[in-house]
PDB file of C-alpha atoms in Angstrom:
ATOM      1  CA  SER A 163    -186.608   9.288 -64.926  1.00  0.00           C
ATOM      2  CA  ASP A 164    -185.653  12.846 -65.551  1.00  0.00           C
ATOM      3  CA  GLY A 165    -182.656  12.476 -63.112  1.00  0.00           C
ATOM      4  CA  PHE A 166    -180.737  10.885 -65.926  1.00  0.00           C
ATOM      5  CA  ASN A 167    -181.707  13.420 -68.525  1.00  0.00           C
ATOM      6  CA  LYS A 168    -178.876  15.425 -70.119  1.00  0.00           C
ATOM      7  CA  ILE A 169    -178.431  19.011 -68.876  1.00  0.00           C
ATOM      8  CA  LEU A 170    -177.678  21.543 -71.511  1.00  0.00           C
ATOM      9  CA  LEU A 171    -174.928  23.998 -70.370  1.00  0.00           C
ATOM     10  CA  PRO A 172    -174.774  27.580 -71.732  1.00  0.00           C
ATOM     11  CA  LEU A 173    -170.998  27.209 -72.368  1.00  0.00           C
ATOM     12  CA  SER A 174    -168.960  24.432 -73.764  1.00  0.00           C
ATOM     13  CA  GLY A 175    -166.112  22.885 -71.769  1.00  0.00           C
ATOM     14  CA  SER A 176    -163.397  24.864 -73.528  1.00  0.00           C
ATOM     15  CA  GLU A 177    -165.309  28.082 -73.055  1.00  0.00           C
ATOM     16  CA  VAL A 178    -165.635  27.354 -69.317  1.00  0.00           C
ATOM     17  CA  ASP A 179    -161.844  26.892 -69.120  1.00  0.00           C
ATOM     18  CA  VAL A 180    -161.284  30.243 -70.799  1.00  0.00           C
ATOM     19  CA  PHE A 181    -163.771  31.934 -68.445  1.00  0.00           C
ATOM     20  CA  LEU A 182    -162.113  30.482 -65.341  1.00  0.00           C
ATOM     21  CA  PHE A 183    -158.622  31.432 -66.616  1.00  0.00           C
ATOM     22  CA  GLY A 184    -159.732  35.003 -67.278  1.00  0.00           C
ATOM     23  CA  THR A 185    -161.360  35.292 -63.844  1.00  0.00           C
ATOM     24  CA  TYR A 186    -158.284  34.017 -62.048  1.00  0.00           C
ATOM     25  CA  SER A 187    -156.003  36.244 -64.141  1.00  0.00           C
ATOM     26  CA  LEU A 188    -158.103  39.324 -63.339  1.00  0.00           C
ATOM     27  CA  ALA A 189    -158.025  38.436 -59.646  1.00  0.00           C
ATOM     28  CA  ALA A 190    -154.261  37.998 -59.807  1.00  0.00           C
ATOM     29  CA  ILE A 191    -153.878  41.387 -61.493  1.00  0.00           C
ATOM     30  CA  PHE A 192    -155.973  43.062 -58.807  1.00  0.00           C
ATOM     31  CA  ILE A 193    -153.918  41.363 -56.098  1.00  0.00           C
ATOM     32  CA  ILE A 194    -150.659  42.511 -57.716  1.00  0.00           C
ATOM     33  CA  LEU A 195    -151.906  46.102 -58.056  1.00  0.00           C
ATOM     34  CA  PHE A 196    -153.099  46.144 -54.466  1.00  0.00           C
ATOM     35  CA  SER A 197    -149.782  44.755 -53.250  1.00  0.00           C
ATOM     36  CA  ALA A 198    -147.844  47.317 -55.275  1.00  0.00           C
ATOM     37  CA  LEU A 199    -149.879  50.197 -53.828  1.00  0.00           C
ATOM     38  CA  LEU A 200    -149.452  48.852 -50.316  1.00  0.00           C
ATOM     39  CA  ALA A 201    -145.728  48.335 -50.810  1.00  0.00           C
ATOM     40  CA  ASN A 202    -145.374  51.863 -52.216  1.00  0.00           C
ATOM     41  CA  GLN A 203    -147.067  53.348 -49.152  1.00  0.00           C
ATOM     42  CA  ILE A 204    -144.600  51.499 -46.956  1.00  0.00           C
ATOM     43  CA  SER A 205    -141.469  52.151 -49.037  1.00  0.00           C
ATOM     44  CA  SER A 206    -142.163  55.782 -49.954  1.00  0.00           C
ATOM     45  CA  PRO A 207    -141.175  57.187 -46.531  1.00  0.00           C
ATOM     46  CA  ILE A 208    -138.050  54.999 -46.584  1.00  0.00           C
ATOM     47  CA  ARG A 209    -137.062  56.421 -49.983  1.00  0.00           C
ATOM     48  CA  LYS A 210    -137.624  59.934 -48.685  1.00  0.00           C
ATOM     49  CA  LEU A 211    -135.436  59.178 -45.669  1.00  0.00           C
ATOM     50  CA  THR A 212    -132.714  57.856 -47.962  1.00  0.00           C
ATOM     51  CA  LEU A 213    -132.764  60.988 -50.119  1.00  0.00           C
ATOM     52  CA  ALA A 214    -132.844  63.190 -47.012  1.00  0.00           C
ATOM     53  CA  THR A 215    -129.809  61.371 -45.616  1.00  0.00           C
ATOM     54  CA  LYS A 216    -127.904  62.066 -48.837  1.00  0.00           C
ATOM     55  CA  SER A 217    -128.915  65.739 -48.657  1.00  0.00           C
ATOM     56  CA  ILE A 218    -127.656  66.023 -45.091  1.00  0.00           C
ATOM     57  CA  ALA A 219    -124.400  64.317 -46.064  1.00  0.00           C
ATOM     58  CA  ALA A 220    -124.023  67.047 -48.711  1.00  0.00           C
ATOM     59  CA  GLY A 221    -124.502  69.715 -46.045  1.00  0.00           C
ATOM     60  CA  ASP A 222    -128.133  70.649 -46.592  1.00  0.00           C
ATOM     61  CA  LEU A 223    -129.704  70.950 -43.134  1.00  0.00           C
ATOM     62  CA  SER A 224    -132.643  73.100 -44.207  1.00  0.00           C
ATOM     63  CA  LEU A 225    -134.781  70.238 -45.551  1.00  0.00           C
ATOM     64  CA  ASP A 226    -138.232  69.572 -44.078  1.00  0.00           C
ATOM     65  CA  LEU A 227    -139.269  65.933 -44.422  1.00  0.00           C
ATOM     66  CA  LYS A 228    -143.062  65.514 -44.699  1.00  0.00           C
ATOM     67  CA  THR A 229    -144.919  62.209 -44.888  1.00  0.00           C
ATOM     68  CA  ASN A 230    -148.362  60.733 -44.204  1.00  0.00           C
ATOM     69  CA  ALA A 231    -146.900  57.576 -42.736  1.00  0.00           C
ATOM     70  CA  LYS A 232    -148.310  56.143 -39.531  1.00  0.00           C
ATOM     71  CA  GLY A 233    -147.115  53.859 -36.804  1.00  0.00           C
ATOM     72  CA  GLU A 234    -143.445  52.911 -36.592  1.00  0.00           C
ATOM     73  CA  ILE A 235    -142.590  54.605 -39.885  1.00  0.00           C
ATOM     74  CA  LYS A 236    -143.986  57.875 -38.549  1.00  0.00           C
ATOM     75  CA  GLU A 237    -141.871  57.518 -35.393  1.00  0.00           C
ATOM     76  CA  LEU A 238    -138.805  56.880 -37.545  1.00  0.00           C
ATOM     77  CA  VAL A 239    -139.444  60.019 -39.604  1.00  0.00           C
ATOM     78  CA  SER A 240    -140.068  62.077 -36.449  1.00  0.00           C
ATOM     79  CA  GLY A 241    -136.803  60.809 -34.950  1.00  0.00           C
ATOM     80  CA  PHE A 242    -134.979  61.703 -38.150  1.00  0.00           C
ATOM     81  CA  GLN A 243    -136.417  65.224 -38.113  1.00  0.00           C
ATOM     82  CA  TYR A 244    -135.344  65.662 -34.489  1.00  0.00           C
ATOM     83  CA  MET A 245    -131.833  64.494 -35.370  1.00  0.00           C
ATOM     84  CA  VAL A 246    -131.615  67.036 -38.216  1.00  0.00           C
ATOM     85  CA  LYS A 247    -132.742  69.805 -35.873  1.00  0.00           C
ATOM     86  CA  GLU A 248    -130.106  68.857 -33.293  1.00  0.00           C
ATOM     87  CA  ILE A 249    -127.381  68.703 -35.945  1.00  0.00           C
ATOM     88  CA  LYS A 250    -128.358  72.154 -37.199  1.00  0.00           C
ATOM     89  CA  GLN A 251    -128.213  73.631 -33.681  1.00  0.00           C
ATOM     90  CA  ASN A 252    -124.874  71.952 -32.976  1.00  0.00           C
ATOM     91  CA  GLN A 253    -123.514  73.230 -36.268  1.00  0.00           C
ATOM     92  CA  ALA A 254    -124.497  76.789 -35.345  1.00  0.00           C
ATOM     93  CA  MET A 255    -122.823  76.424 -31.947  1.00  0.00           C
ATOM     94  CA  LEU A 256    -119.694  74.989 -33.541  1.00  0.00           C
ATOM     95  CA  ALA A 257    -119.565  77.848 -36.039  1.00  0.00           C
ATOM     96  CA  GLU A 258    -119.768  80.341 -33.176  1.00  0.00           C
ATOM     97  CA  ILE A 259    -116.958  78.582 -31.329  1.00  0.00           C
ATOM     98  CA  GLU A 260    -114.840  78.539 -34.488  1.00  0.00           C
ATOM     99  CA  ARG A 261    -115.397  82.267 -34.953  1.00  0.00           C
ATOM    100  CA  GLU A 262    -114.288  82.935 -31.392  1.00  0.00           C
ATOM    101  CA  GLU A 263    -111.209  80.758 -31.848  1.00  0.00           C
ATOM    102  CA  ALA A 264    -110.431  82.511 -35.136  1.00  0.00           C
ATOM    103  CA  TRP A 265    -110.561  85.916 -33.444  1.00  0.00           C
ATOM    104  CA  LYS A 266    -108.363  84.673 -30.604  1.00  0.00           C
ATOM    105  CA  GLU A 267    -105.864  83.295 -33.095  1.00  0.00           C
ATOM    106  CA  MET A 268    -105.954  86.530 -35.061  1.00  0.00           C
ATOM    107  CA  ALA A 269    -105.361  88.581 -31.911  1.00  0.00           C
ATOM    108  CA  LYS A 270    -102.386  86.388 -30.989  1.00  0.00           C
ATOM    109  CA  GLN A 271    -100.903  86.773 -34.468  1.00  0.00           C
ATOM    110  CA  VAL A 272    -101.329  90.549 -34.420  1.00  0.00           C
ATOM    111  CA  ALA A 273     -99.759  90.748 -30.951  1.00  0.00           C
ATOM    112  CA  HIS A 274     -96.855  88.615 -32.138  1.00  0.00           C
ATOM    113  CA  GLU A 275     -96.318  90.687 -35.285  1.00  0.00           C
ATOM    114  CA  ILE A 276     -96.443  93.947 -33.318  1.00  0.00           C
ATOM    115  CA  LYS A 277     -94.072  92.642 -30.662  1.00  0.00           C
ATOM    116  CA  ASN A 278     -91.282  91.889 -33.144  1.00  0.00           C
ATOM    117  CA  PRO A 279     -90.636  95.496 -34.327  1.00  0.00           C
ATOM    118  CA  LEU A 280     -90.889  97.008 -30.833  1.00  0.00           C
ATOM    119  CA  THR A 281     -87.717  95.392 -29.460  1.00  0.00           C
ATOM    120  CA  PRO A 282     -85.315  96.669 -32.155  1.00  0.00           C
ATOM    121  CA  MET A 283     -86.999 100.093 -31.939  1.00  0.00           C
ATOM    122  CA  LYS A 284     -86.369 100.206 -28.188  1.00  0.00           C
ATOM    123  CA  LEU A 285     -82.743  99.091 -28.578  1.00  0.00           C
ATOM    124  CA  SER A 286     -82.137 101.629 -31.319  1.00  0.00           C
ATOM    125  CA  VAL A 287     -83.496 104.493 -29.208  1.00  0.00           C
ATOM    126  CA  GLN A 288     -81.382 103.369 -26.228  1.00  0.00           C
ATOM    127  CA  GLN A 289     -78.328 103.298 -28.473  1.00  0.00           C
ATOM    128  CA  LEU A 290     -79.106 106.810 -29.713  1.00  0.00           C
ATOM    129  CA  ILE A 291     -79.578 108.122 -26.151  1.00  0.00           C
ATOM    130  CA  ALA A 292     -76.276 106.596 -25.078  1.00  0.00           C
ATOM    131  CA  ALA A 293     -74.460 108.193 -28.023  1.00  0.00           C
ATOM    132  CA  TYR A 294     -76.024 111.564 -27.205  1.00  0.00           C
ATOM    133  CA  GLU A 295     -75.122 111.423 -23.517  1.00  0.00           C
ATOM    134  CA  ASP A 296     -71.549 110.395 -24.334  1.00  0.00           C
ATOM    135  CA  LYS A 297     -71.274 113.270 -26.828  1.00  0.00           C
ATOM    136  CA  SER A 298     -70.012 110.716 -29.319  1.00  0.00           C
ATOM    137  CA  ASP A 299     -68.445 111.887 -32.561  1.00  0.00           C
ATOM    138  CA  LYS A 300     -70.505 109.200 -34.283  1.00  0.00           C
ATOM    139  CA  PHE A 301     -73.795 110.643 -33.070  1.00  0.00           C
ATOM    140  CA  ASP A 302     -74.798 111.783 -36.562  1.00  0.00           C
ATOM    141  CA  MET A 303     -74.156 108.303 -37.952  1.00  0.00           C
ATOM    142  CA  PHE A 304     -76.129 106.707 -35.092  1.00  0.00           C
ATOM    143  CA  PHE A 305     -78.929 109.205 -35.609  1.00  0.00           C
ATOM    144  CA  LYS A 306     -79.329 108.367 -39.310  1.00  0.00           C
ATOM    145  CA  LYS A 307     -79.098 104.629 -38.662  1.00  0.00           C
ATOM    146  CA  VAL A 308     -81.565 104.679 -35.757  1.00  0.00           C
ATOM    147  CA  THR A 309     -84.098 106.907 -37.479  1.00  0.00           C
ATOM    148  CA  ALA A 310     -83.988 104.698 -40.585  1.00  0.00           C
ATOM    149  CA  THR A 311     -84.571 101.626 -38.422  1.00  0.00           C
ATOM    150  CA  ILE A 312     -87.439 103.233 -36.513  1.00  0.00           C
ATOM    151  CA  LEU A 313     -89.119 104.527 -39.665  1.00  0.00           C
ATOM    152  CA  ASN A 314     -88.831 101.074 -41.232  1.00  0.00           C
ATOM    153  CA  GLN A 315     -90.420  99.393 -38.219  1.00  0.00           C
ATOM    154  CA  ILE A 316     -93.114 102.065 -37.927  1.00  0.00           C
ATOM    155  CA  GLU A 317     -94.043 101.356 -41.547  1.00  0.00           C
ATOM    156  CA  THR A 318     -94.320  97.663 -40.687  1.00  0.00           C
ATOM    157  CA  LEU A 319     -96.589  98.447 -37.715  1.00  0.00           C
ATOM    158  CA  LYS A 320     -98.643 100.791 -39.864  1.00  0.00           C
ATOM    159  CA  ASN A 321     -99.217  98.100 -42.474  1.00  0.00           C
ATOM    160  CA  ILE A 322    -100.244  95.579 -39.827  1.00  0.00           C
ATOM    161  CA  ALA A 323    -102.666  98.040 -38.212  1.00  0.00           C
ATOM    162  CA  THR A 324    -104.121  99.102 -41.565  1.00  0.00           C
ATOM    163  CA  GLU A 325    -104.703  95.547 -42.750  1.00  0.00           C
ATOM    164  CA  PHE A 326    -106.212  94.503 -39.422  1.00  0.00           C
ATOM    165  CA  SER A 327    -108.494  97.522 -39.351  1.00  0.00           C
ATOM    166  CA  ASN A 328    -109.700  97.145 -42.927  1.00  0.00           C
ATOM    167  CA  PHE A 329    -109.973  93.414 -43.269  1.00  0.00           C
ATOM    168  CA  ALA A 330    -109.704  92.026 -39.725  1.00  0.00           C
ATOM    169  CA  ARG A 331    -106.959  89.670 -40.765  1.00  0.00           C
ATOM    170  CA  MET A 332    -103.212  89.530 -41.156  1.00  0.00           C
ATOM    171  CA  PRO A 333    -101.618  91.344 -44.107  1.00  0.00           C
ATOM    172  CA  LYS A 334    -101.835  89.688 -47.481  1.00  0.00           C
ATOM    173  CA  LEU A 335     -98.656  88.410 -49.002  1.00  0.00           C
ATOM    174  CA  LYS A 336     -97.107  90.911 -51.372  1.00  0.00           C
ATOM    175  CA  VAL A 337     -95.074  88.532 -53.497  1.00  0.00           C
ATOM    176  CA  GLU A 338     -92.508  90.269 -55.692  1.00  0.00           C
ATOM    177  CA  LYS A 339     -88.866  90.065 -56.708  1.00  0.00           C
ATOM    178  CA  ILE A 340     -86.755  90.787 -53.616  1.00  0.00           C
ATOM    179  CA  ASP A 341     -83.069  90.633 -52.683  1.00  0.00           C
ATOM    180  CA  CYS A 342     -82.716  88.016 -49.940  1.00  0.00           C
ATOM    181  CA  VAL A 343     -79.125  89.052 -49.058  1.00  0.00           C
ATOM    182  CA  GLU A 344     -80.100  92.685 -48.527  1.00  0.00           C
ATOM    183  CA  ILE A 345     -83.056  91.759 -46.315  1.00  0.00           C
ATOM    184  CA  ILE A 346     -80.859  89.503 -44.168  1.00  0.00           C
ATOM    185  CA  LYS A 347     -78.324  92.341 -43.807  1.00  0.00           C
ATOM    186  CA  GLN A 348     -81.059  94.776 -42.766  1.00  0.00           C
ATOM    187  CA  SER A 349     -82.418  92.277 -40.219  1.00  0.00           C
ATOM    188  CA  ILE A 350     -78.947  91.687 -38.755  1.00  0.00           C
ATOM    189  CA  ASN A 351     -78.397  95.439 -38.404  1.00  0.00           C
ATOM    190  CA  LEU A 352     -81.427  95.665 -36.127  1.00  0.00           C
ATOM    191  CA  PHE A 353     -79.469  93.728 -33.479  1.00  0.00           C
ATOM    192  CA  SER A 354     -76.269  95.762 -33.658  1.00  0.00           C
ATOM    193  CA  GLY A 355     -76.911  97.151 -30.177  1.00  0.00           C
ATOM    194  CA  GLU A 356     -77.304  93.749 -28.513  1.00  0.00           C
ATOM    195  CA  ASN A 357     -74.648  91.629 -26.872  1.00  0.00           C
ATOM    196  CA  ILE A 358     -74.387  89.067 -29.656  1.00  0.00           C
ATOM    197  CA  LYS A 359     -72.127  88.595 -32.661  1.00  0.00           C
ATOM    198  CA  ILE A 360     -73.881  87.958 -35.978  1.00  0.00           C
ATOM    199  CA  GLU A 361     -71.909  87.079 -39.107  1.00  0.00           C
ATOM    200  CA  LEU A 362     -72.978  86.784 -42.714  1.00  0.00           C
ATOM    201  CA  ASN A 363     -70.832  84.458 -44.833  1.00  0.00           C
ATOM    202  CA  THR A 364     -71.533  84.366 -48.564  1.00  0.00           C
ATOM    203  CA  ASN A 365     -69.891  84.885 -51.917  1.00  0.00           C
ATOM    204  CA  LEU A 366     -73.196  85.972 -53.404  1.00  0.00           C
ATOM    205  CA  GLU A 367     -73.733  89.708 -53.480  1.00  0.00           C
ATOM    206  CA  LYS A 368     -77.366  89.452 -54.475  1.00  0.00           C
ATOM    207  CA  ILE A 369     -80.044  86.743 -54.411  1.00  0.00           C
ATOM    208  CA  ILE A 370     -83.276  87.553 -56.224  1.00  0.00           C
ATOM    209  CA  ILE A 371     -86.232  85.437 -55.093  1.00  0.00           C
ATOM    210  CA  ASN A 372     -90.022  85.621 -55.169  1.00  0.00           C
ATOM    211  CA  GLY A 373     -91.219  86.630 -51.717  1.00  0.00           C
ATOM    212  CA  ASP A 374     -92.680  89.221 -49.371  1.00  0.00           C
ATOM    213  CA  SER A 375     -89.921  91.440 -47.981  1.00  0.00           C
ATOM    214  CA  GLN A 376     -91.703  92.221 -44.718  1.00  0.00           C
ATOM    215  CA  GLN A 377     -92.626  88.604 -44.049  1.00  0.00           C
ATOM    216  CA  LEU A 378     -89.086  87.429 -44.794  1.00  0.00           C
ATOM    217  CA  ARG A 379     -87.671  90.119 -42.515  1.00  0.00           C
ATOM    218  CA  ARG A 380     -89.985  88.993 -39.706  1.00  0.00           C
ATOM    219  CA  THR A 381     -88.857  85.401 -40.233  1.00  0.00           C
ATOM    220  CA  ILE A 382     -85.170  86.317 -39.960  1.00  0.00           C
ATOM    221  CA  ILE A 383     -85.786  88.530 -36.918  1.00  0.00           C
ATOM    222  CA  ASN A 384     -87.721  85.749 -35.225  1.00  0.00           C
ATOM    223  CA  LEU A 385     -84.905  83.230 -35.815  1.00  0.00           C
ATOM    224  CA  ILE A 386     -82.332  85.652 -34.388  1.00  0.00           C
ATOM    225  CA  ARG A 387     -84.565  86.398 -31.413  1.00  0.00           C
ATOM    226  CA  ASN A 388     -84.998  82.678 -30.721  1.00  0.00           C
ATOM    227  CA  SER A 389     -81.211  82.210 -30.780  1.00  0.00           C
ATOM    228  CA  ILE A 390     -80.693  85.065 -28.337  1.00  0.00           C
ATOM    229  CA  GLN A 391     -83.293  83.612 -25.986  1.00  0.00           C
ATOM    230  CA  ALA A 392     -81.419  80.285 -26.215  1.00  0.00           C
ATOM    231  CA  ASN A 393     -78.374  82.090 -24.725  1.00  0.00           C
ATOM    232  CA  SER A 394     -76.465  82.275 -27.994  1.00  0.00           C
ATOM    233  CA  LYS A 395     -73.385  84.467 -28.181  1.00  0.00           C
ATOM    234  CA  LYS A 396     -72.775  84.024 -31.888  1.00  0.00           C
ATOM    235  CA  ILE A 397     -75.005  83.499 -34.932  1.00  0.00           C
ATOM    236  CA  ILE A 398     -73.684  82.701 -38.400  1.00  0.00           C
ATOM    237  CA  PHE A 399     -75.697  83.141 -41.597  1.00  0.00           C
ATOM    238  CA  LYS A 400     -74.246  81.106 -44.456  1.00  0.00           C
ATOM    239  CA  ILE A 401     -75.681  81.558 -47.940  1.00  0.00           C
ATOM    240  CA  SER A 402     -74.926  79.177 -50.815  1.00  0.00           C
ATOM    241  CA  GLU A 403     -76.609  77.833 -53.925  1.00  0.00           C
ATOM    242  CA  ASN A 404     -77.032  74.745 -56.069  1.00  0.00           C
ATOM    243  CA  GLU A 405     -78.606  74.194 -59.469  1.00  0.00           C
ATOM    244  CA  SER A 406     -82.173  74.702 -58.290  1.00  0.00           C
ATOM    245  CA  GLU A 407     -82.053  76.477 -54.914  1.00  0.00           C
ATOM    246  CA  PHE A 408     -80.557  79.195 -52.790  1.00  0.00           C
ATOM    247  CA  ILE A 409     -79.725  77.858 -49.330  1.00  0.00           C
ATOM    248  CA  VAL A 410     -79.545  79.910 -46.134  1.00  0.00           C
ATOM    249  CA  GLU A 411     -78.182  78.206 -43.016  1.00  0.00           C
ATOM    250  CA  ILE A 412     -78.579  79.891 -39.622  1.00  0.00           C
ATOM    251  CA  THR A 413     -76.284  78.417 -36.978  1.00  0.00           C
ATOM    252  CA  ASP A 414     -76.038  79.524 -33.349  1.00  0.00           C
ATOM    253  CA  ASP A 415     -74.101  78.360 -30.274  1.00  0.00           C
ATOM    254  CA  GLY A 416     -77.070  78.390 -27.913  1.00  0.00           C
ATOM    255  CA  ASP A 417     -78.530  75.755 -25.611  1.00  0.00           C
ATOM    256  CA  GLY A 418     -80.166  73.789 -28.420  1.00  0.00           C
ATOM    257  CA  ILE A 419     -83.607  72.167 -28.577  1.00  0.00           C
ATOM    258  CA  LYS A 420     -84.583  69.270 -26.341  1.00  0.00           C
ATOM    259  CA  SER A 421     -85.085  65.997 -28.190  1.00  0.00           C
ATOM    260  CA  GLU A 422     -88.711  65.663 -27.058  1.00  0.00           C
ATOM    261  CA  ASN A 423     -89.507  69.070 -28.596  1.00  0.00           C
ATOM    262  CA  ILE A 424     -87.883  68.642 -32.004  1.00  0.00           C
ATOM    263  CA  GLU A 425     -91.034  67.327 -33.691  1.00  0.00           C
ATOM    264  CA  LYS A 426     -93.171  70.131 -32.225  1.00  0.00           C
ATOM    265  CA  ILE A 427     -91.191  73.279 -32.977  1.00  0.00           C
ATOM    266  CA  PHE A 428     -93.223  74.145 -36.101  1.00  0.00           C
ATOM    267  CA  ASP A 429     -96.566  73.374 -34.449  1.00  0.00           C
ATOM    268  CA  ILE A 430     -98.799  76.361 -33.802  1.00  0.00           C
ATOM    269  CA  ASN A 431     -99.127  77.397 -30.127  1.00  0.00           C
ATOM    270  CA  PHE A 432     -96.109  75.295 -29.109  1.00  0.00           C
ATOM    271  CA  THR A 433     -93.582  77.189 -26.990  1.00  0.00           C
ATOM    272  CA  THR A 434     -91.103  76.537 -24.202  1.00  0.00           C
ATOM    273  CA  LYS A 435     -90.939  80.195 -23.156  1.00  0.00           C
ATOM    274  CA  ASN A 436     -92.876  81.538 -20.199  1.00  0.00           C
ATOM    275  CA  ASP A 437     -94.064  84.560 -22.179  1.00  0.00           C
ATOM    276  CA  GLY A 438     -94.074  82.905 -25.619  1.00  0.00           C
ATOM    277  CA  MET A 439     -97.118  82.394 -27.811  1.00  0.00           C
ATOM    278  CA  GLY A 440     -95.862  79.557 -30.005  1.00  0.00           C
ATOM    279  CA  LEU A 441     -96.427  81.413 -33.272  1.00  0.00           C
ATOM    280  CA  GLY A 442     -93.000  82.462 -34.558  1.00  0.00           C
ATOM    281  CA  LEU A 443     -91.734  79.317 -36.263  1.00  0.00           C
ATOM    282  CA  SER A 444     -95.197  78.137 -37.323  1.00  0.00           C
ATOM    283  CA  LEU A 445     -95.916  81.476 -39.019  1.00  0.00           C
ATOM    284  CA  ALA A 446     -92.455  81.481 -40.604  1.00  0.00           C
ATOM    285  CA  LYS A 447     -92.990  78.020 -42.082  1.00  0.00           C
ATOM    286  CA  ARG A 448     -96.473  78.941 -43.281  1.00  0.00           C
ATOM    287  CA  TYR A 449     -95.160  82.051 -45.022  1.00  0.00           C
ATOM    288  CA  LEU A 450     -92.188  80.283 -46.633  1.00  0.00           C
ATOM    289  CA  ASN A 451     -94.316  77.372 -47.836  1.00  0.00           C
ATOM    290  CA  SER A 452     -96.797  79.803 -49.388  1.00  0.00           C
ATOM    291  CA  THR A 453     -93.999  81.234 -51.584  1.00  0.00           C
ATOM    292  CA  GLY A 454     -92.519  77.871 -52.566  1.00  0.00           C
ATOM    293  CA  ALA A 455     -89.719  77.994 -49.985  1.00  0.00           C
ATOM    294  CA  ASP A 456     -89.244  75.895 -46.854  1.00  0.00           C
ATOM    295  CA  ILE A 457     -87.546  75.920 -43.472  1.00  0.00           C
ATOM    296  CA  SER A 458     -86.244  72.895 -41.608  1.00  0.00           C
ATOM    297  CA  LEU A 459     -84.202  72.000 -38.556  1.00  0.00           C
ATOM    298  CA  ILE A 460     -80.860  70.542 -39.669  1.00  0.00           C
ATOM    299  CA  LYS A 461     -79.264  69.740 -36.323  1.00  0.00           C
ATOM    300  CA  THR A 462     -79.454  70.671 -32.669  1.00  0.00           C
ATOM    301  CA  SER A 463     -77.489  69.827 -29.547  1.00  0.00           C
ATOM    302  CA  LYS A 464     -76.278  71.435 -26.342  1.00  0.00           C
ATOM    303  CA  ASP A 465     -73.637  73.173 -28.508  1.00  0.00           C
ATOM    304  CA  GLY A 466     -76.112  74.943 -30.763  1.00  0.00           C
ATOM    305  CA  THR A 467     -78.758  74.714 -33.469  1.00  0.00           C
ATOM    306  CA  THR A 468     -78.830  75.010 -37.251  1.00  0.00           C
ATOM    307  CA  PHE A 469     -81.901  75.903 -39.314  1.00  0.00           C
ATOM    308  CA  GLN A 470     -81.956  75.850 -43.101  1.00  0.00           C
ATOM    309  CA  ILE A 471     -84.128  77.863 -45.473  1.00  0.00           C
ATOM    310  CA  ASN A 472     -84.409  76.743 -49.088  1.00  0.00           C
ATOM    311  CA  PHE A 473     -85.518  79.222 -51.748  1.00  0.00           C
ATOM    312  CA  LEU A 474     -86.377  78.105 -55.265  1.00  0.00           C
ATOM    313  CA  LYS A 475     -84.476  79.824 -58.052  1.00  0.00           C
TER     314      LYS A 475
END
């Protein structure tokens, strides 16, 4: 019977094993390549989203994320694009608000800086008028003193107006070598016509520091003005020194500062006055810190207040 005849195969057994191994290996390679391509199509939009997120975190809101993804991935990308658009619009609105606030703040600072010189100018003119009407023998002395004061304050106003007009900001610091004692004396003289006693106690005839003379003068005037508004009758300036600093203490006998306000006095826009703007002490501290100096509250009570200014040698 031919049913039991041997069948001759074209390949030997070992050759068949090699053929089957090669076929399965090729199929496995195709499966791996197909899986990799499929995975890349899925992961590519995710990678783009990751990079876009990093770009946004760095502040780049102008990116335009494009992808050929479909289904849920496409919805995710669309949602991300919408979020970027909303962030960009909100950023523009915030920038506009910040610009408005900056202009308001600038206007308040200019108003505050202009207000300071006007009061001593008014008092000086009143003093001159009184001397003229009384036919005082000291009229010539008053005239020279008042005109010097007015010219000095007019120069300050001129500088403020010029800087604001040219640069729309407060005057730049003009840091140079200045005599702190002389500036304090000049500031005290501006209040000679007011009903307050101001003393300067020091053994130092001259203190040379790095600073802006106009800014320092405004700081001293503001401290004196605050003491007067606190019902002070006497203010004492005491100047001393140690190995590394010049120290100026300003002590008054006014009403003092309430305990709940002590931590806020150097905060911008904080004031307890009905017509105050809350800029004086905050601007003074900002100026002093910018030149390496500092101002601090030493003590306060119902019997008076002491501030201290430290200048580096």
